[in-house]
PDB file of C-alpha atoms in Angstrom:
ATOM      1  CA  UNK A 273     -28.084  15.719  -8.953  1.00 41.00           C
ATOM      2  CA  UNK A 274     -24.466  16.621  -8.081  1.00 40.00           C
ATOM      3  CA  UNK A 275     -21.877  13.853  -8.524  1.00 42.00           C
ATOM      4  CA  UNK A 276     -18.649  14.270  -6.688  1.00 41.00           C
ATOM      5  CA  UNK A 277     -15.692  13.162  -8.925  1.00 43.00           C
ATOM      6  CA  UNK A 278     -14.094  11.194  -6.133  1.00 44.00           C
ATOM      7  CA  UNK A 279     -17.144   9.182  -5.122  1.00 43.00           C
ATOM      8  CA  UNK A 280     -16.792   5.523  -5.691  1.00 43.00           C
ATOM      9  CA  UNK A 281     -12.950   5.705  -5.798  1.00 41.00           C
ATOM     10  CA  UNK A 282     -10.995   4.001  -3.076  1.00 40.00           C
ATOM     11  CA  UNK A 283      -8.517   6.523  -1.584  1.00 40.00           C
ATOM     12  CA  UNK A 284      -6.836   3.746   0.392  1.00 42.00           C
ATOM     13  CA  UNK A 285      -3.784   2.048  -1.051  1.00 43.00           C
ATOM     14  CA  UNK A 286      -4.462  -1.547  -2.015  1.00 45.00           C
ATOM     15  CA  UNK A 287      -0.877  -2.548  -1.616  1.00 50.00           C
ATOM     16  CA  UNK A 288      -0.165  -4.470   1.486  1.00 50.00           C
ATOM     17  CA  UNK A 289       1.287  -2.417   4.305  1.00 55.00           C
ATOM     18  CA  UNK A 290       5.003  -3.054   5.308  1.00 54.00           C
ATOM     19  CA  UNK A 291       6.226  -3.000   8.837  1.00 51.00           C
ATOM     20  CA  UNK A 292       8.379   0.089   8.164  1.00 50.00           C
ATOM     21  CA  UNK A 293       5.317   1.886   6.744  1.00 51.00           C
ATOM     22  CA  UNK A 294       3.427   1.167   9.934  1.00 50.00           C
ATOM     23  CA  UNK A 295       6.150   2.187  12.197  1.00 46.00           C
ATOM     24  CA  UNK A 296       6.591   5.437  10.290  1.00 49.00           C
ATOM     25  CA  UNK A 297       2.945   6.384  10.526  1.00 47.00           C
ATOM     26  CA  UNK A 298       1.445   8.781  13.057  1.00 55.00           C
ATOM     27  CA  UNK A 299      -1.356   6.175  13.313  1.00 57.00           C
ATOM     28  CA  UNK A 300      -0.909   3.825  16.189  1.00 88.00           C
ATOM     29  CA  UNK A 301      -3.820   1.587  15.498  1.00 93.00           C
ATOM     30  CA  UNK A 302      -4.667  -1.131  13.007  1.00 95.00           C
ATOM     31  CA  UNK A 303      -7.582  -3.204  11.993  1.00 97.00           C
ATOM     32  CA  UNK A 304      -7.097  -7.063  11.977  1.00 98.00           C
ATOM     33  CA  UNK A 305      -7.988  -8.459   8.512  1.00 98.00           C
ATOM     34  CA  UNK A 306      -6.664 -11.976   9.053  1.00 97.00           C
ATOM     35  CA  UNK A 307      -6.345 -14.189  12.071  1.00 97.00           C
ATOM     36  CA  UNK A 308      -5.677 -17.454  10.160  1.00 94.00           C
ATOM     37  CA  UNK A 309      -2.876 -18.667  12.473  1.00 94.00           C
ATOM     38  CA  UNK A 310      -3.986 -16.888  15.680  1.00 96.00           C
ATOM     39  CA  UNK A 311      -7.834 -17.316  15.986  1.00 96.00           C
ATOM     40  CA  UNK A 312      -7.671 -17.187  19.898  1.00 96.00           C
ATOM     41  CA  UNK A 313      -5.402 -14.091  19.860  1.00 97.00           C
ATOM     42  CA  UNK A 314      -6.703 -11.879  17.148  1.00 98.00           C
ATOM     43  CA  UNK A 315     -10.338 -10.992  16.007  1.00 98.00           C
ATOM     44  CA  UNK A 316     -10.954 -10.047  12.392  1.00 98.00           C
ATOM     45  CA  UNK A 317     -12.440  -6.533  12.033  1.00 97.00           C
ATOM     46  CA  UNK A 318     -11.151  -5.561  15.548  1.00 97.00           C
ATOM     47  CA  UNK A 319      -9.048  -2.584  16.260  1.00 95.00           C
ATOM     48  CA  UNK A 320      -5.667  -3.113  17.816  1.00 95.00           C
ATOM     49  CA  UNK A 321      -3.191  -0.805  19.312  1.00 93.00           C
ATOM     50  CA  UNK A 322       0.511  -0.867  17.884  1.00 92.00           C
ATOM     51  CA  UNK A 323       3.326  -0.886  20.364  1.00 91.00           C
ATOM     52  CA  UNK A 324       6.411   0.711  18.743  1.00 88.00           C
ATOM     53  CA  UNK A 325       9.246  -1.730  18.150  1.00 86.00           C
ATOM     54  CA  UNK A 326      11.909  -0.645  15.691  1.00 84.00           C
ATOM     55  CA  UNK A 327      13.484  -4.155  15.630  1.00 84.00           C
ATOM     56  CA  UNK A 328      10.417  -5.854  14.023  1.00 81.00           C
ATOM     57  CA  UNK A 329      10.256  -3.962  10.666  1.00 75.00           C
ATOM     58  CA  UNK A 330      12.988  -6.099   8.917  1.00 81.00           C
ATOM     59  CA  UNK A 331      11.018  -9.249   9.717  1.00 89.00           C
ATOM     60  CA  UNK A 332       7.641  -7.879   8.550  1.00 92.00           C
ATOM     61  CA  UNK A 333       6.222  -8.085  11.953  1.00 93.00           C
ATOM     62  CA  UNK A 334       4.406  -5.613  14.208  1.00 93.00           C
ATOM     63  CA  UNK A 335       3.718  -5.656  17.908  1.00 94.00           C
ATOM     64  CA  UNK A 336       0.137  -5.283  18.962  1.00 95.00           C
ATOM     65  CA  UNK A 337      -1.844  -5.763  22.224  1.00 93.00           C
ATOM     66  CA  UNK A 338      -3.956  -8.878  21.442  1.00 95.00           C
ATOM     67  CA  UNK A 339      -6.875 -10.573  23.151  1.00 95.00           C
ATOM     68  CA  UNK A 340      -4.677 -11.701  26.044  1.00 95.00           C
ATOM     69  CA  UNK A 341      -4.121  -7.966  27.050  1.00 93.00           C
ATOM     70  CA  UNK A 342      -0.361  -8.540  26.350  1.00 94.00           C
ATOM     71  CA  UNK A 343       1.732  -7.319  23.429  1.00 94.00           C
ATOM     72  CA  UNK A 344       2.942  -9.922  20.870  1.00 95.00           C
ATOM     73  CA  UNK A 345       4.399  -9.931  17.431  1.00 95.00           C
ATOM     74  CA  UNK A 346       2.204 -10.746  14.428  1.00 96.00           C
ATOM     75  CA  UNK A 347       2.689 -10.594  10.553  1.00 95.00           C
ATOM     76  CA  UNK A 348       2.176  -7.072   9.282  1.00 94.00           C
ATOM     77  CA  UNK A 349      -0.039  -8.450   6.501  1.00 96.00           C
ATOM     78  CA  UNK A 350      -2.663  -9.384   9.025  1.00 97.00           C
ATOM     79  CA  UNK A 351      -3.462  -5.677   9.623  1.00 97.00           C
ATOM     80  CA  UNK A 352      -4.367  -2.421   7.920  1.00 96.00           C
ATOM     81  CA  UNK A 353      -3.449   0.909   9.504  1.00 94.00           C
ATOM     82  CA  UNK A 354      -6.215   3.169  10.493  1.00 92.00           C
ATOM     83  CA  UNK A 355      -6.510   6.791  11.874  1.00 89.00           C
ATOM     84  CA  UNK A 356      -9.001   7.162  14.777  1.00 87.00           C
ATOM     85  CA  UNK A 357     -10.699  10.377  16.034  1.00 88.00           C
ATOM     86  CA  UNK A 358      -8.985  11.789  19.115  1.00 87.00           C
ATOM     87  CA  UNK A 359     -11.946  10.804  21.357  1.00 88.00           C
ATOM     88  CA  UNK A 360     -11.640   7.116  20.289  1.00 86.00           C
ATOM     89  CA  UNK A 361      -7.824   7.112  20.547  1.00 82.00           C
ATOM     90  CA  UNK A 362      -8.106   8.398  24.056  1.00 84.00           C
ATOM     91  CA  UNK A 363      -9.976   5.295  25.090  1.00 84.00           C
ATOM     92  CA  UNK A 364      -6.773   3.152  24.233  1.00 76.00           C
ATOM     93  CA  UNK A 365      -4.595   5.588  26.248  1.00 75.00           C
TER      94      UNK A 365
END
């Protein structure tokens, strides 16, 4: 049986993302990993779209469209950036 040398390794960085990292990514989507202070506005394991806002990086915040359908600022540590296939990303457009 063939064993690929990269199987079992986690290619994703385990360090928490920073707002500047998220703003510099081509990715415009994140997955919520924490909704501790915002249970009515964010759902854990749900994909959210990032709204570019260059003023938020220094405060470790990102702007996302939440459950209200409006964009609000949230702590960057509540999210992990993801890349979506084009067909999925088009649904958010």
